[in-house]
Amino acid sequence: MQSTKPKKTVLVIVGMPGAGKSLASSVMKTRGIPVFVSGDIIRAEARKRKLKFTRKNLGELMLKIRKEEGMGAVAKRLVPLVEKVSGEFVVYEGARSVEEIDQLRRKFRVVTIAIHASREARFRRLQPRAWGWDCETYCVGGSDG
């Protein structure tokens, strides 16, 4: 009797911007685990549509895809990429909805890892990214040193 258990495990890394998702993914990558990032999937779609990679264009494209195809649309695009990987584990960084995780669960075993950091630490990390966020406004009590 064959097992119906999925052979691949997708480690889904979630967390607020600046929490450390990319750091966790980079550690996995150094251990030979393939890493897929939600933003890379959106950028690939933008490339197909010949859109410039601006924050505005990518944000609008992500919203449009989800409106047209549902909240699991980005993960749906990930499935064939995961299927091509020969290893047992892959990492998906940046799932943005429960529907994305559900989409992956239809095909694979899914383990969700939530990365947490204080608000102060996150905004301190985000400042160099020049997203236009002011830590004095958003960080309760300012910087925590």
Short mmCIF file of C-alpha atoms in Angstrom, two decimals:
data_model
loop_
_atom_site.label_atom_id
_atom_site.label_comp_id
_atom_site.label_asym_id
_atom_site.label_seq_id
_atom_site.Cartn_x
_atom_site.Cartn_y
_atom_site.Cartn_z
CA MET A 1 0.00 0.00 0.00
CA GLN A 2 1.44 3.36 -1.04
CA SER A 3 1.62 6.25 1.37
CA THR A 4 -0.36 9.34 0.43
CA LYS A 5 1.90 11.50 2.58
CA PRO A 6 3.60 14.25 0.55
CA LYS A 7 7.31 13.70 -0.05
CA LYS A 8 8.33 17.34 0.11
CA THR A 9 8.16 19.69 3.06
CA VAL A 10 7.75 23.42 2.53
CA LEU A 11 9.06 25.49 5.41
CA VAL A 12 6.94 28.64 5.24
CA ILE A 13 8.63 31.58 6.96
CA VAL A 14 6.30 34.38 8.01
CA GLY A 15 6.72 37.56 10.03
CA MET A 16 6.38 41.31 9.97
CA PRO A 17 8.70 43.39 7.76
CA GLY A 18 12.11 43.59 9.41
CA ALA A 19 11.52 40.61 11.73
CA GLY A 20 14.36 38.54 10.25
CA LYS A 21 12.70 36.34 7.62
CA SER A 22 15.51 36.93 5.12
CA LEU A 23 18.15 36.10 7.72
CA ALA A 24 16.41 32.81 8.54
CA SER A 25 16.10 32.02 4.82
CA SER A 26 19.77 32.78 4.22
CA VAL A 27 20.75 30.31 6.96
CA MET A 28 18.60 27.64 5.29
CA LYS A 29 20.19 28.46 1.93
CA THR A 30 23.72 27.99 3.36
CA ARG A 31 22.60 24.51 4.36
CA GLY A 32 21.65 23.71 0.77
CA ILE A 33 17.90 24.15 1.11
CA PRO A 34 16.31 25.93 -1.87
CA VAL A 35 14.64 29.22 -0.96
CA PHE A 36 11.74 30.85 -2.78
CA VAL A 37 10.65 34.39 -1.90
CA SER A 38 7.13 35.71 -2.54
CA GLY A 39 8.53 38.95 -3.96
CA ASP A 40 10.62 37.02 -6.49
CA ILE A 41 7.47 35.35 -7.79
CA ILE A 42 5.78 38.74 -8.22
CA ARG A 43 8.90 40.12 -9.95
CA ALA A 44 8.90 37.16 -12.35
CA GLU A 45 5.28 37.94 -13.24
CA ALA A 46 6.15 41.63 -13.69
CA ARG A 47 8.98 40.61 -16.03
CA LYS A 48 6.51 38.56 -18.12
CA ARG A 49 4.22 41.58 -18.32
CA LYS A 50 7.16 43.90 -19.11
CA LEU A 51 6.52 46.10 -16.06
CA LYS A 52 9.21 48.22 -14.43
CA PHE A 53 10.24 46.99 -11.00
CA THR A 54 8.91 49.88 -8.95
CA ARG A 55 7.35 49.50 -5.51
CA LYS A 56 4.09 50.90 -6.92
CA ASN A 57 4.00 48.54 -9.95
CA LEU A 58 4.86 45.45 -7.93
CA GLY A 59 2.32 46.29 -5.22
CA GLU A 60 -0.43 46.90 -7.75
CA LEU A 61 0.45 43.71 -9.63
CA MET A 62 0.32 41.66 -6.44
CA LEU A 63 -3.12 43.08 -5.60
CA LYS A 64 -4.36 42.52 -9.16
CA ILE A 65 -3.19 38.89 -9.24
CA ARG A 66 -4.86 38.19 -5.89
CA LYS A 67 -8.07 39.93 -6.95
CA GLU A 68 -8.25 37.96 -10.21
CA GLU A 69 -7.02 34.58 -8.97
CA GLY A 70 -7.65 34.55 -5.24
CA MET A 71 -5.50 35.07 -2.16
CA GLY A 72 -3.53 31.86 -2.83
CA ALA A 73 -2.42 32.97 -6.31
CA VAL A 74 1.24 33.57 -5.46
CA ALA A 75 1.59 30.15 -3.82
CA LYS A 76 -0.19 28.58 -6.80
CA ARG A 77 2.67 29.89 -8.97
CA LEU A 78 5.14 28.42 -6.50
CA VAL A 79 3.81 24.84 -6.68
CA PRO A 80 5.43 23.87 -10.03
CA LEU A 81 8.74 25.38 -8.87
CA VAL A 82 8.69 23.29 -5.69
CA GLU A 83 7.78 20.17 -7.66
CA LYS A 84 10.93 20.60 -9.79
CA VAL A 85 13.23 20.65 -6.75
CA SER A 86 14.88 17.31 -6.12
CA GLY A 87 15.41 17.72 -2.38
CA GLU A 88 13.05 16.92 0.45
CA PHE A 89 12.81 20.48 1.85
CA VAL A 90 12.26 23.94 0.39
CA VAL A 91 11.73 27.30 2.05
CA TYR A 92 9.02 29.79 1.09
CA GLU A 93 9.69 33.19 2.59
CA GLY A 94 6.94 35.74 2.93
CA ALA A 95 3.55 34.05 2.63
CA ARG A 96 0.97 36.78 3.09
CA SER A 97 -2.25 34.88 3.64
CA VAL A 98 -3.67 31.70 5.11
CA GLU A 99 -4.89 30.87 1.60
CA GLU A 100 -1.29 30.74 0.35
CA ILE A 101 -0.41 28.23 3.06
CA ASP A 102 -3.57 26.22 2.31
CA GLN A 103 -2.64 26.19 -1.38
CA LEU A 104 0.74 24.65 -0.52
CA ARG A 105 -0.86 22.13 1.88
CA ARG A 106 -2.83 20.66 -1.01
CA LYS A 107 0.42 19.33 -2.48
CA PHE A 108 3.06 19.31 0.25
CA ARG A 109 3.67 18.92 3.94
CA VAL A 110 3.87 22.46 5.35
CA VAL A 111 5.67 23.66 8.46
CA THR A 112 5.11 27.33 9.29
CA ILE A 113 7.84 29.24 11.10
CA ALA A 114 6.89 32.65 12.53
CA ILE A 115 9.79 35.05 13.08
CA HIS A 116 9.19 37.69 15.74
CA ALA A 117 11.14 40.81 16.66
CA SER A 118 10.19 43.84 18.70
CA ARG A 119 8.69 46.80 16.91
CA GLU A 120 11.75 48.88 17.74
CA ALA A 121 14.15 46.29 16.29
CA ARG A 122 12.06 45.91 13.14
CA PHE A 123 11.90 49.62 12.42
CA ARG A 124 15.62 50.02 13.12
CA ARG A 125 16.27 47.32 10.51
CA LEU A 126 13.82 48.87 8.05
CA GLN A 127 15.26 52.39 8.15
CA PRO A 128 18.14 51.57 5.75
CA ARG A 129 15.63 50.15 3.26
CA ALA A 130 14.29 53.69 2.71
CA TRP A 131 10.64 52.69 2.73
CA GLY A 132 9.69 56.12 4.02
CA TRP A 133 8.82 54.97 7.53
CA ASP A 134 9.76 57.21 10.44
CA CYS A 135 10.85 55.27 13.51
CA GLU A 136 10.11 58.24 15.78
CA THR A 137 6.48 58.00 14.65
CA TYR A 138 6.12 54.21 14.62
CA CYS A 139 8.47 52.99 17.34
CA VAL A 140 6.97 53.36 20.78
CA GLY A 141 9.55 55.20 22.88
CA GLY A 142 11.93 55.62 19.94
CA SER A 143 14.97 53.41 19.47
CA ASP A 144 15.69 50.74 22.06
CA GLY A 145 19.43 51.16 21.69
#
